[in-house]
Coordinates of C-alpha atoms and ligand atoms in Angstrom, one line a residue:
X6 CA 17.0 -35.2 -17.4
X7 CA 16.8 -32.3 -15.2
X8 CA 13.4 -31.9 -13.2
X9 CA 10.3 -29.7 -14.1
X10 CA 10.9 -26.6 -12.3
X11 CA 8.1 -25.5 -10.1
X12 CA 6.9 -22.0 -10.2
X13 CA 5.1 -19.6 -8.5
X14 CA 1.7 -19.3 -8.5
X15 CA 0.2 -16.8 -11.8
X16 CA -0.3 -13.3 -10.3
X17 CA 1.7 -14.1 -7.1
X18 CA 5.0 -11.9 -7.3
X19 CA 8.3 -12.4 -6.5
X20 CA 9.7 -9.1 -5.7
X21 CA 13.4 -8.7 -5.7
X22 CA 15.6 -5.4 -4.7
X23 CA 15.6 -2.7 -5.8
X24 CA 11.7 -2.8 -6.4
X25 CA 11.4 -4.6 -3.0
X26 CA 13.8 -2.3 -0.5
X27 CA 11.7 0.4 -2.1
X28 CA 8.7 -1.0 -0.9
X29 CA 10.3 -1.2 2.1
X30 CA 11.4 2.7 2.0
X31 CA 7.9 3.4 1.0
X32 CA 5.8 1.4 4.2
X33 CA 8.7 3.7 6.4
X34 CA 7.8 6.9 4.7
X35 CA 3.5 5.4 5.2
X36 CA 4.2 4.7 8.8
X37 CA 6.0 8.0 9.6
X38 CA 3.1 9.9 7.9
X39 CA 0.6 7.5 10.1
X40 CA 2.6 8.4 13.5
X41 CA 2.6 12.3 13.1
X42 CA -2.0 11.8 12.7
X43 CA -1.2 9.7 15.6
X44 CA -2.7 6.4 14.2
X45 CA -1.3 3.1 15.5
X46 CA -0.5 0.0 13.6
X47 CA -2.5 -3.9 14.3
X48 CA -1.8 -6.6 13.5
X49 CA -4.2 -9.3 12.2
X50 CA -4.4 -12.8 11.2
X51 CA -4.5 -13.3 6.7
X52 CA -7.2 -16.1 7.8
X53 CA -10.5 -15.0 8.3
X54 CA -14.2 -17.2 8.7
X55 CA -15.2 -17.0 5.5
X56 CA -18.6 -15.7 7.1
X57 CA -16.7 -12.2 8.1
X58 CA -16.2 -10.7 4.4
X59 CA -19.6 -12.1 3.3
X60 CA -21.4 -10.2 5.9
X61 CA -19.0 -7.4 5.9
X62 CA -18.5 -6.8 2.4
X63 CA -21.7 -8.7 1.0
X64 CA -22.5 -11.4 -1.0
X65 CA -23.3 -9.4 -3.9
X66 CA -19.9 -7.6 -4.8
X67 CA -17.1 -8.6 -7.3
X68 CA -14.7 -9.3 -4.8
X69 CA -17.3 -11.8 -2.5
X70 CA -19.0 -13.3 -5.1
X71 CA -16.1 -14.2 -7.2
X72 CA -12.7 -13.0 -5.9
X73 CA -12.3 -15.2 -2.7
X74 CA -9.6 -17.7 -2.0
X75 CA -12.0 -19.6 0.1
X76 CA -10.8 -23.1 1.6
X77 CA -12.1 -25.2 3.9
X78 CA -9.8 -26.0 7.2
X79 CA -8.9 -29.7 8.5
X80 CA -12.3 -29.4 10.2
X81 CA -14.4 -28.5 7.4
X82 CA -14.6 -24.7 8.4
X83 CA -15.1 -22.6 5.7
X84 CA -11.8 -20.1 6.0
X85 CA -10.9 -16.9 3.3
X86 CA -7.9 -15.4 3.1
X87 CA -8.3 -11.3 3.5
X88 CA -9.3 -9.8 0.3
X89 CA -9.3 -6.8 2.1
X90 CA -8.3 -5.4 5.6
X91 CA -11.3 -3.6 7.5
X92 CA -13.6 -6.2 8.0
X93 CA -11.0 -8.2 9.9
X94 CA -10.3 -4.6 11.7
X95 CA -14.0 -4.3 12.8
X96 CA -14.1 -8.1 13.6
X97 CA -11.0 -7.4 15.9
X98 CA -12.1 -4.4 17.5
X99 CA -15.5 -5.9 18.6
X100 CA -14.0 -8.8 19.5
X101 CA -11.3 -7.1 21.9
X102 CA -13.9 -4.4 23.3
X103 CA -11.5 -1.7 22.0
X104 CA -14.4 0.7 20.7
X105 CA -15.4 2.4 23.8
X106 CA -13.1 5.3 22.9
X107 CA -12.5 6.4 19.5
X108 CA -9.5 4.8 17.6
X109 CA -7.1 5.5 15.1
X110 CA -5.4 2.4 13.7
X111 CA -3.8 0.9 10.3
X112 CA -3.4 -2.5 9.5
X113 CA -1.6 -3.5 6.9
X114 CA 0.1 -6.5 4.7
X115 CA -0.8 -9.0 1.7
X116 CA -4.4 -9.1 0.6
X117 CA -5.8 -12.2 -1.9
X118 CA -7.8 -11.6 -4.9
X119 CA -8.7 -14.2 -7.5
X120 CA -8.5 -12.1 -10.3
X121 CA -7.4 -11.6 -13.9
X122 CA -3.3 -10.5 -13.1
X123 CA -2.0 -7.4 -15.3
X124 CA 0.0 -4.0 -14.7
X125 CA -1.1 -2.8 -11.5
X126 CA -3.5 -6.1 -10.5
X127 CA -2.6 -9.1 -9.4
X128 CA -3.6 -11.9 -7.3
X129 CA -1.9 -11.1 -3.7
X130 CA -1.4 -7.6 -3.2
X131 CA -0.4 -5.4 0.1
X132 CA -2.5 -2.5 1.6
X133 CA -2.3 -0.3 4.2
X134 CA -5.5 0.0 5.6
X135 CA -6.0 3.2 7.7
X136 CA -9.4 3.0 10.0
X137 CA -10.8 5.3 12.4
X138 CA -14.0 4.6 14.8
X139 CA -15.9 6.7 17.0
X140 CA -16.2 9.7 15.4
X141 CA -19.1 10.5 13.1
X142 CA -17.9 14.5 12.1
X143 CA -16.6 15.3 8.7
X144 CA -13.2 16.6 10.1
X145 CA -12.4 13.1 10.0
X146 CA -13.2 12.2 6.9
X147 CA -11.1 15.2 6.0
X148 CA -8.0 14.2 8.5
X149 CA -8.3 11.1 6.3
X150 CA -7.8 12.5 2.8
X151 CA -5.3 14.8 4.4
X152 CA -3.3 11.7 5.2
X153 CA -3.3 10.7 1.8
X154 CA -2.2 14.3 0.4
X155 CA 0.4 14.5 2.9
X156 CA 1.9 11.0 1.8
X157 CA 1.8 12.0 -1.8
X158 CA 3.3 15.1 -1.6
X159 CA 6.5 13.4 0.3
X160 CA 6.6 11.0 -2.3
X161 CA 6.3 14.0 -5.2
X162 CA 3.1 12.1 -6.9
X163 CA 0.6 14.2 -5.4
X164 CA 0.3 16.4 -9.0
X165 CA -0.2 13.2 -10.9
X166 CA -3.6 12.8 -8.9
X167 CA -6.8 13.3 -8.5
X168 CA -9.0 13.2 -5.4
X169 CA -12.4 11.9 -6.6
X170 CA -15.0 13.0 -4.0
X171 CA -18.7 11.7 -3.9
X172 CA -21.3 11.6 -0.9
X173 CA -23.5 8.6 -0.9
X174 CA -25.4 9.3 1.8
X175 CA -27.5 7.2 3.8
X176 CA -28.5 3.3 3.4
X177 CA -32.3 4.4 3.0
X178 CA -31.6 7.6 0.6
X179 CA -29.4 4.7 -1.3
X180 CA -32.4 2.6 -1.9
X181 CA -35.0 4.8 -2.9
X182 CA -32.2 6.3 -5.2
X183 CA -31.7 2.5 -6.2
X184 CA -35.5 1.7 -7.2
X185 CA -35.8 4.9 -9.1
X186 CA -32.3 4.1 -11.3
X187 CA -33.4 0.7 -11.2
X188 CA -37.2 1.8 -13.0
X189 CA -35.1 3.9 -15.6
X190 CA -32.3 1.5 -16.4
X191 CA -35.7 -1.2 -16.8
X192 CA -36.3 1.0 -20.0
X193 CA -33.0 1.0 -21.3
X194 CA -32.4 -2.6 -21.3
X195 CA -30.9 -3.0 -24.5
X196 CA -28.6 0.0 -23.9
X197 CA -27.2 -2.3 -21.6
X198 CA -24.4 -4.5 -21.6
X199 CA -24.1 -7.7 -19.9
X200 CA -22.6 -7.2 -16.8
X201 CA -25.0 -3.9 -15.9
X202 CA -27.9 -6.2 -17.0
X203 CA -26.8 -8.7 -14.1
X204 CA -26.0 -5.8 -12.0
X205 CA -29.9 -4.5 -12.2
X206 CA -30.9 -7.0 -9.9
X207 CA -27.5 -7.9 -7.8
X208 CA -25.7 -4.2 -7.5
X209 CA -27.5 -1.4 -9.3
X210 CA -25.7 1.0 -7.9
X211 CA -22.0 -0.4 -9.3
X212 CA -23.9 0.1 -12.9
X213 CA -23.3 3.9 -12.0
X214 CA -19.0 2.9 -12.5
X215 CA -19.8 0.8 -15.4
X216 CA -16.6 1.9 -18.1
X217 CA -19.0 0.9 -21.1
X218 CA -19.8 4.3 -23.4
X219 CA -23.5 3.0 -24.2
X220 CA -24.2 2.2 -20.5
X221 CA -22.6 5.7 -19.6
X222 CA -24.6 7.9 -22.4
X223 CA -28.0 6.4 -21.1
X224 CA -26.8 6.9 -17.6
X225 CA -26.7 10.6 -18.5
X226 CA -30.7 10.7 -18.2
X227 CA -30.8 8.2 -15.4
X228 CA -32.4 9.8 -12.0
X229 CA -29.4 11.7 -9.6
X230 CA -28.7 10.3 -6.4
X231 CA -27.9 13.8 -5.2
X232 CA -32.0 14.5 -5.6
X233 CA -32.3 11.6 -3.0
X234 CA -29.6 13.0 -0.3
X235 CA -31.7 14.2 2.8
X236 CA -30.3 17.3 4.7
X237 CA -27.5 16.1 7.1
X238 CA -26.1 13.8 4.2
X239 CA -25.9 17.0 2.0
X240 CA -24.3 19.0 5.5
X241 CA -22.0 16.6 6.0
X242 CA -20.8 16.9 2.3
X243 CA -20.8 20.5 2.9
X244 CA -18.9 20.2 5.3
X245 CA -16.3 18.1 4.2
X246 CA -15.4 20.3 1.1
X247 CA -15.6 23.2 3.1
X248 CA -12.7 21.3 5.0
X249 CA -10.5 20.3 2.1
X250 CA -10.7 23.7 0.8
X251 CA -9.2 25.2 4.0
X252 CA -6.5 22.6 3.8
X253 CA -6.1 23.9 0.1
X254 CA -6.5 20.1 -0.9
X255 CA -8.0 19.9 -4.5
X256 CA -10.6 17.6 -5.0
X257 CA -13.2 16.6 -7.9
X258 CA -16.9 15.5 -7.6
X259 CA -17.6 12.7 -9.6
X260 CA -21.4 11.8 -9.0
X261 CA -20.8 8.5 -10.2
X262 CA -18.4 7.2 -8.1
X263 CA -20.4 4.8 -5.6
X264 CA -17.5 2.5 -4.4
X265 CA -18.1 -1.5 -5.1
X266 CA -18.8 -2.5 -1.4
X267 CA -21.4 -2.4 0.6
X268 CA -20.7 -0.8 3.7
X269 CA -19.8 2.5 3.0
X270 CA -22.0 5.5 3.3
X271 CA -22.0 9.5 2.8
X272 CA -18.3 9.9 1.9
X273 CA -16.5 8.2 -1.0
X274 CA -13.2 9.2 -2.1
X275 CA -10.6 7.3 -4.5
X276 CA -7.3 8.5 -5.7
X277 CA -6.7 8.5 -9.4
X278 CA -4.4 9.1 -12.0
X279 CA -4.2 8.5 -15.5
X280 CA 0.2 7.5 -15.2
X281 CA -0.6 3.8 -14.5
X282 CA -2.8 2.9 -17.3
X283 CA -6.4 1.0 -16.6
X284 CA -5.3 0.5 -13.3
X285 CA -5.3 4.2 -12.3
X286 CA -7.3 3.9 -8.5
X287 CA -3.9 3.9 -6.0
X288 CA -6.2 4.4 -2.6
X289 CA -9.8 4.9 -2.0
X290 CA -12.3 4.8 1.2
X291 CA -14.8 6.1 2.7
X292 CA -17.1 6.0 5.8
X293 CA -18.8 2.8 7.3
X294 CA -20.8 4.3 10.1
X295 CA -23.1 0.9 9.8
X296 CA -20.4 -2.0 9.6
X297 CA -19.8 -2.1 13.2
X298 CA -23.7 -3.0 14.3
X299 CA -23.6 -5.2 10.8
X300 CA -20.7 -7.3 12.3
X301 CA -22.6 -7.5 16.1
X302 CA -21.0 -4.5 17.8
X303 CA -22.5 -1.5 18.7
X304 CA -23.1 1.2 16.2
X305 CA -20.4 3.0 15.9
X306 CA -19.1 5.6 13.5
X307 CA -16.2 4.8 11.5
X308 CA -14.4 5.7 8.4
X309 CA -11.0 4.5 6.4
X310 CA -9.4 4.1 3.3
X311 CA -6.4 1.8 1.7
X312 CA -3.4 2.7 -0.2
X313 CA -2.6 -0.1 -3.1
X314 CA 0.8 -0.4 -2.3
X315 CA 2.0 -1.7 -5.6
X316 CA 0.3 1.2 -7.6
X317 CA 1.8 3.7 -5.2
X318 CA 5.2 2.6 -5.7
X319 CA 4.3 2.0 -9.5
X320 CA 3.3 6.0 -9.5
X321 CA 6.5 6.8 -7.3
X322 CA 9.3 5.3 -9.6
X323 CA 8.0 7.5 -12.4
X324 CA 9.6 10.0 -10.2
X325 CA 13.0 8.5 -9.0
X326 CA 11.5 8.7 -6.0
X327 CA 13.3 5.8 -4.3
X328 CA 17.4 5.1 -3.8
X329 CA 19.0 2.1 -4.1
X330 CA 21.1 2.3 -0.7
X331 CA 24.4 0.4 -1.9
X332 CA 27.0 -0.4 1.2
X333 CA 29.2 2.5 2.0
X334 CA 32.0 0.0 2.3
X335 CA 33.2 -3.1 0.5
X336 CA 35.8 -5.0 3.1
X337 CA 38.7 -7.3 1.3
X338 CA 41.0 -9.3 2.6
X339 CA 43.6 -10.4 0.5
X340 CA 44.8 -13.9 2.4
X341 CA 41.9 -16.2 4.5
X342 CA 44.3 -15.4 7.0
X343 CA 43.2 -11.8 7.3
X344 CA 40.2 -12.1 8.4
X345 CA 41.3 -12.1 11.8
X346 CA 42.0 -8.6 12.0
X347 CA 39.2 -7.5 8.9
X348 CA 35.9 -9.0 10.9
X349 CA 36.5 -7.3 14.2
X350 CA 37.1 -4.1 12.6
X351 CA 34.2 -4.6 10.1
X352 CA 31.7 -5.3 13.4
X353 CA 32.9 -1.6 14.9
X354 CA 32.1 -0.2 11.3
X355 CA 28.6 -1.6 11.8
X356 CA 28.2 -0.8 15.3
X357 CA 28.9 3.1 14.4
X358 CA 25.5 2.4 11.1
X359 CA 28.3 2.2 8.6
X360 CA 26.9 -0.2 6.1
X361 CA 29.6 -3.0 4.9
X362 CA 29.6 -6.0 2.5
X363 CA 31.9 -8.4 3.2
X364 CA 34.0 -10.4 0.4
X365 CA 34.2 -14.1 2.0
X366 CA 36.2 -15.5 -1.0
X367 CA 39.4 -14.7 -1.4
X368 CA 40.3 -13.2 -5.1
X369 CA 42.8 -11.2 -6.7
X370 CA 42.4 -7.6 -5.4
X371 CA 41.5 -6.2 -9.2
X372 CA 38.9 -8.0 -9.5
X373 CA 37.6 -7.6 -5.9
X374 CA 38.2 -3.6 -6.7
X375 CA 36.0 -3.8 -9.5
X376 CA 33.2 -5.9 -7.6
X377 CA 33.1 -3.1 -5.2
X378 CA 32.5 -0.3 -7.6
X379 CA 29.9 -2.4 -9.0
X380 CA 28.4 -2.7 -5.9
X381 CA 27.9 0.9 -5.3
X382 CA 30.1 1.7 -2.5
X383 CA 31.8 4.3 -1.6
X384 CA 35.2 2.7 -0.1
X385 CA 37.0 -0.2 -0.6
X386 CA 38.7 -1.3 2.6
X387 CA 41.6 -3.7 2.1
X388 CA 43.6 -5.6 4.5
X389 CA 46.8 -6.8 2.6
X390 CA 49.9 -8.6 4.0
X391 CA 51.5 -5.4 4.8
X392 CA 48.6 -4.1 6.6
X393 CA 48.1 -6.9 8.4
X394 CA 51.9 -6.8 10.0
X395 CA 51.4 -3.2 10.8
X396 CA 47.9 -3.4 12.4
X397 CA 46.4 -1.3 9.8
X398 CA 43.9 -1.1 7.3
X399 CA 44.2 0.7 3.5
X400 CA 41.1 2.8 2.2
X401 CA 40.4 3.7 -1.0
X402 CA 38.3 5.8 -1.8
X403 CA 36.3 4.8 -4.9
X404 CA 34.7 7.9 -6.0
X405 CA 38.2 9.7 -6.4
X406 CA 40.5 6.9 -6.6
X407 CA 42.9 7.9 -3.3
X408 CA 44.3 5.5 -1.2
X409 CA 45.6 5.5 2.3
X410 CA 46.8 3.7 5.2
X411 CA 45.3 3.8 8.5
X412 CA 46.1 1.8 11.6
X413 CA 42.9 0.0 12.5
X414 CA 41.9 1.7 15.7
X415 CA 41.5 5.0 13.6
X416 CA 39.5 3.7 10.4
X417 CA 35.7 4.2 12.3
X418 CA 35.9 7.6 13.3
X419 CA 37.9 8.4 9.8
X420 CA 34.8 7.0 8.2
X421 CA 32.5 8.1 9.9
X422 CA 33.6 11.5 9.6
X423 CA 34.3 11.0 5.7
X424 CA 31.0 9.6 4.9
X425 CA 29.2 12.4 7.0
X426 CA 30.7 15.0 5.0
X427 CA 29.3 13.2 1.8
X428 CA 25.9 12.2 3.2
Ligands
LIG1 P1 -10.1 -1.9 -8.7 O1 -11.0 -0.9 -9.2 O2 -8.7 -1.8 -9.1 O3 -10.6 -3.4 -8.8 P2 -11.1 -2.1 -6.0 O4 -12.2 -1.1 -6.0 O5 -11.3 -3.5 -6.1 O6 -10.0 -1.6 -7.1 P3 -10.3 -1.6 -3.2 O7 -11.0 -2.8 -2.7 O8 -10.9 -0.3 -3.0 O9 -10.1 -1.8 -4.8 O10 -8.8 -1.6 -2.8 C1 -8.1 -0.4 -2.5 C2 -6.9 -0.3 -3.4 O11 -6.2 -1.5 -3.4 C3 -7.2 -0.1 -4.9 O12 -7.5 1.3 -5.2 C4 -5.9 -0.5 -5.5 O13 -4.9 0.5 -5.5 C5 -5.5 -1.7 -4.6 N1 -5.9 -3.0 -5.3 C6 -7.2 -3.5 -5.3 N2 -7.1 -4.7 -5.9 C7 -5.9 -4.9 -6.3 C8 -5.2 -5.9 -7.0 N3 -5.8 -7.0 -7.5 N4 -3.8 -5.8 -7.3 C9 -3.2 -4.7 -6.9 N5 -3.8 -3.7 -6.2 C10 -5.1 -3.8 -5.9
LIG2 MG1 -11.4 -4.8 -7.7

C-alpha cells in the first residue's frame, strides 16, 4: 500500500514558475525602484522575542492577539515568527546604534499569519517593508507614496488603484477622539455587531473600518476625529497633500481609515483596488514617530509602508505584466558521444548570457525538435555525427524553420548577434 502522502501546511504555498520567476521579476523591478529613492536593503532574522511585536504592535490588535505563530524555544523562550517587518527593523536599528543619522532602508521576505487562507490571504506571505527614520517633515511621507506610484506605474497597475489618505494625528488627539466615539457608540449598542462591541473596550478606533452596513450607518453620526486634530497634525496633513498634488499623485481621503496597529500616527495611507476581490489593500503605511522610544530607543521620527507581494503580482498578471523568459537555446546531441564537443561550446554560449537548456538523454532528434519548441526557445542547436567529424555545430532556427551549419568556433558570436537583432 503506498504511504500517506504528507502535505504542506493549509495556507502555506508552493509557488512554482511561472508565478514564482515573476515574483522574482517583480522584487527586481521593487528593488530597482528602491535604489533610484536611495533606500538600502536589511536583512533580518524571521525569529523574533515574542515580547518585540507585543510591545511594538500591541496586545490589542488582530494580528497580536490572535494571529501569532508563537513557540516556545528549547529554553522555554517565548519566540514569534514576524508577522510583520518593522518592529524587527526598529528592534535592529536600536540595537545596532544606526539612528544617529536618518535612514532609508527596506527589509523584506516571508511574514506569518495564523489566519483564515483565501484569494489574496494566506498564512505566510512576503512584504517588502520600506522604513525611513529621522525625519519628521511631510516630504517624506510623500517620497514614500511616491515610491509606491512610481512602482505601479512600471508595473501598469497604477489606474487600477486608489491611494487612500487619512491623518490620524497625535496619540493624545487619538484618545480624546477615542472617549468621545467611545460615549456615542455606548448609545448605539445594539446597532452594533459583535466584533465592534468587543472592539469598544479593546480597539475603538478599528470600529471606525468595521465592513458591517449597520455599524457604518450609525458611524455616520459618530463624533469626527478631524474635530480632535490640533494645529500641526492638521499642517502636516496640509502639507502632505499639498505635496502629492505637485507630484500630480491622486489620492482619496477616507476619514475612516485608522490602520489596525498601534503605532502609527498623523499619516495613514493604504493602496486599494477593487480587481482582487475582498482582499483589495496591496500596500499600506504610515508614520510611527513614537515606536522608536516605545521599543527603548530614542525618540525618533520614522515612517514606512509594506507592499503585499502576492496581491501586487495578483494585480500585475491582470495586465500580462510579467514574461515567461524561455532559454534562447535548446542544445542536442544526437550520440552520448557528443557531448564532448556540445558542453564546451554550450559553457561559451553561457559565458556570452545566452540562456541554454541542455538535453542530457539521448532521443531521436524529432522528438527532441519538438521538446525544444515546447520549451520556448528560439534555436535548436544540434550536434549530429556529421557535425561532430567536421567540428561544427547545426542551428535551426525555430521561429522560421532554417537550418545551417557552422563550425563551432563561429556559433557564439553568430548567436549573439542573431538573438540581439530579435531582442
Ligand atoms: P488585511 O486588511 O488584508 O488584513 P492588514 O491590515 O492586516 O491587511 P498590513 O499588516 O498592513 O495588512 O500588511 C500590509 C500588506 O500586506 C497588506 O496590505 C496586504 O497586501 C499584505 N498582507 C497582509 N496580510 C496578508 C496575508 N495574510 N496574506 C497575503 N498578504 C497579506
Ligand atoms: Mg490582517
Amino acid at each position: 500500500m503506498a504511504k500517506a502522502q504528507i502535505q504542506s501546511l493549509r495556507g502555506m504555498n508552493d509557488v512554482f514558475p511561472p508565478e514564482a520567476s515573476h515574483l522574482q521579476q517583480l522584487h527586481d523591478l521593487i528593488h530597482a525602484v528602491l535604489a533610484r529613492y536611495a533606500y538600502r536593503p536589511l536583512q533580518l532574522p524571521l525569529l523574533e522575542q515574542t515580547g518585540l511585536f507585543k510591545r511594538a504592535v500591541g496586545e490589542e490588535t488582530d494580528v497580536v492577539s490572535k494571529e501569532m505563530y508563537t513557540f516556545c524555544d528549547r529554553n522555554d523562550e517565548s519566540i514569534t515568527l514576524r508577522p510583520e517587518a518593522t518592529a524587527g527593523v526598529v528592534r535592529a536599528m536600536i540595537q545596532h546604534g544606526k539612528l544617529q543619522q536618518p535612514q532609508r532602508v527596506y527589509a523584506e521576505g516571508p511574514m506569518f499569519r495564523y489566519e483564515r487562507p483565501q484569494k489574496g490571504r494566506s498564512r505566510q506571505f512576503s512584504q517588502v517593508s520600506v522604513e525611513a527614520f529621522g525625519m519628521a517633515g511631510a516630504a517624506l511621507d510623500a517620497e514614500l507614496i511616491a515610491i509606491c506610484a512610481d512602482l505601479f506605474r512600471r508595473l501598469g497597475v497604477l489606474d487600477l488603484l486608489t491611494l487612500e489618505l487619512n491623518t490620524i494625528g497625535l496619540a493624545e488627539e487619538r484618545h480624546a477622539f477615542q472617549q468621545a466615539l467611545v460615549a456615542y457608540l455606548q448609545n448605539h449598542l445594539d446597532a452594533l455587531d459583535d466584533d465592534s462591541r468587543r472592539r469598544l473596550t479593546t480597539n475603538p478606533l478599528r470600529i471606525l473600518d468595521s465592513k458591517n452596513a449597520g455599524v457604518q450607518a450609525v458611524l455616520g453620526g459618530a463624533p469626527a476625529l478631524d474635530d480632535y486634530l490640533g494645529a500641526d497634525s492638521r499642517a502636516h496633513f496640509a502639507r502632505l497633500t499639498g505635496l502629492l498634488d505637485a507630484q500630480g499623485i491622486a489620492w482619496r481621503r477616507n476619514p475612516r481609515l485608522v490602520r489596525g496597529l498601534d503605532y502609527y500616527c498623523h499619516t495613514v495611507f493604504e493602496w486599494t483596488t477593487d480587481a482582487l476581490g475582498a482582499q483589495g489593500t496591496v500596500t499600506a503605511g504610515g508614520r510611527y514617530d513614537g515606536l522608536v522610544e516605545q521599543l527603548g530607543g530614542k525618540p525618533t521620527p520614522a515612517a514606512g509602508f509594506a507592499f503585499g507581494i502576492e496581491r501586487i503580482l495578483l494585480l500585475a498578471q491582470t495586465r500580462d505584466t510579467f514574461r515567461d523568459t524561455p532559454p534562447a537555446v535548446y542544445a542536442i546531441a544526437t550520440d552520448d558521444a557528443h557531448f564532448a564537443s556540445l558542453l564546451p561550446l554550450v559553457q561559451r554560449l553561457r559565458d556570452a548570457d545566452i540562456a541554454v537548456l541542455v538535453q542530457t538523454q539521448v532521443q531521436a532528434l524529432k522528438n527532441q525538435l519538438r521538446k525544444a519548441d515546447q520549451e520556448g526557445a528560439h534555436y535548436a542547436l544540434i550536434i549530429g555525427d556529421d557535425e561532430a567529424a567536421n567540428q561544427s555545430a547545426s542551428l535551426k532556427n525555430l521561429r522560421d524553420g532554417n537550418q545551417e551549419r557552422l563550425p563551432l568556433a563561429e556559433i557564439p558570436a553568430y548567436l549573439q548577434e542573431r538573438l540581439k537583432e530579435t531582442a
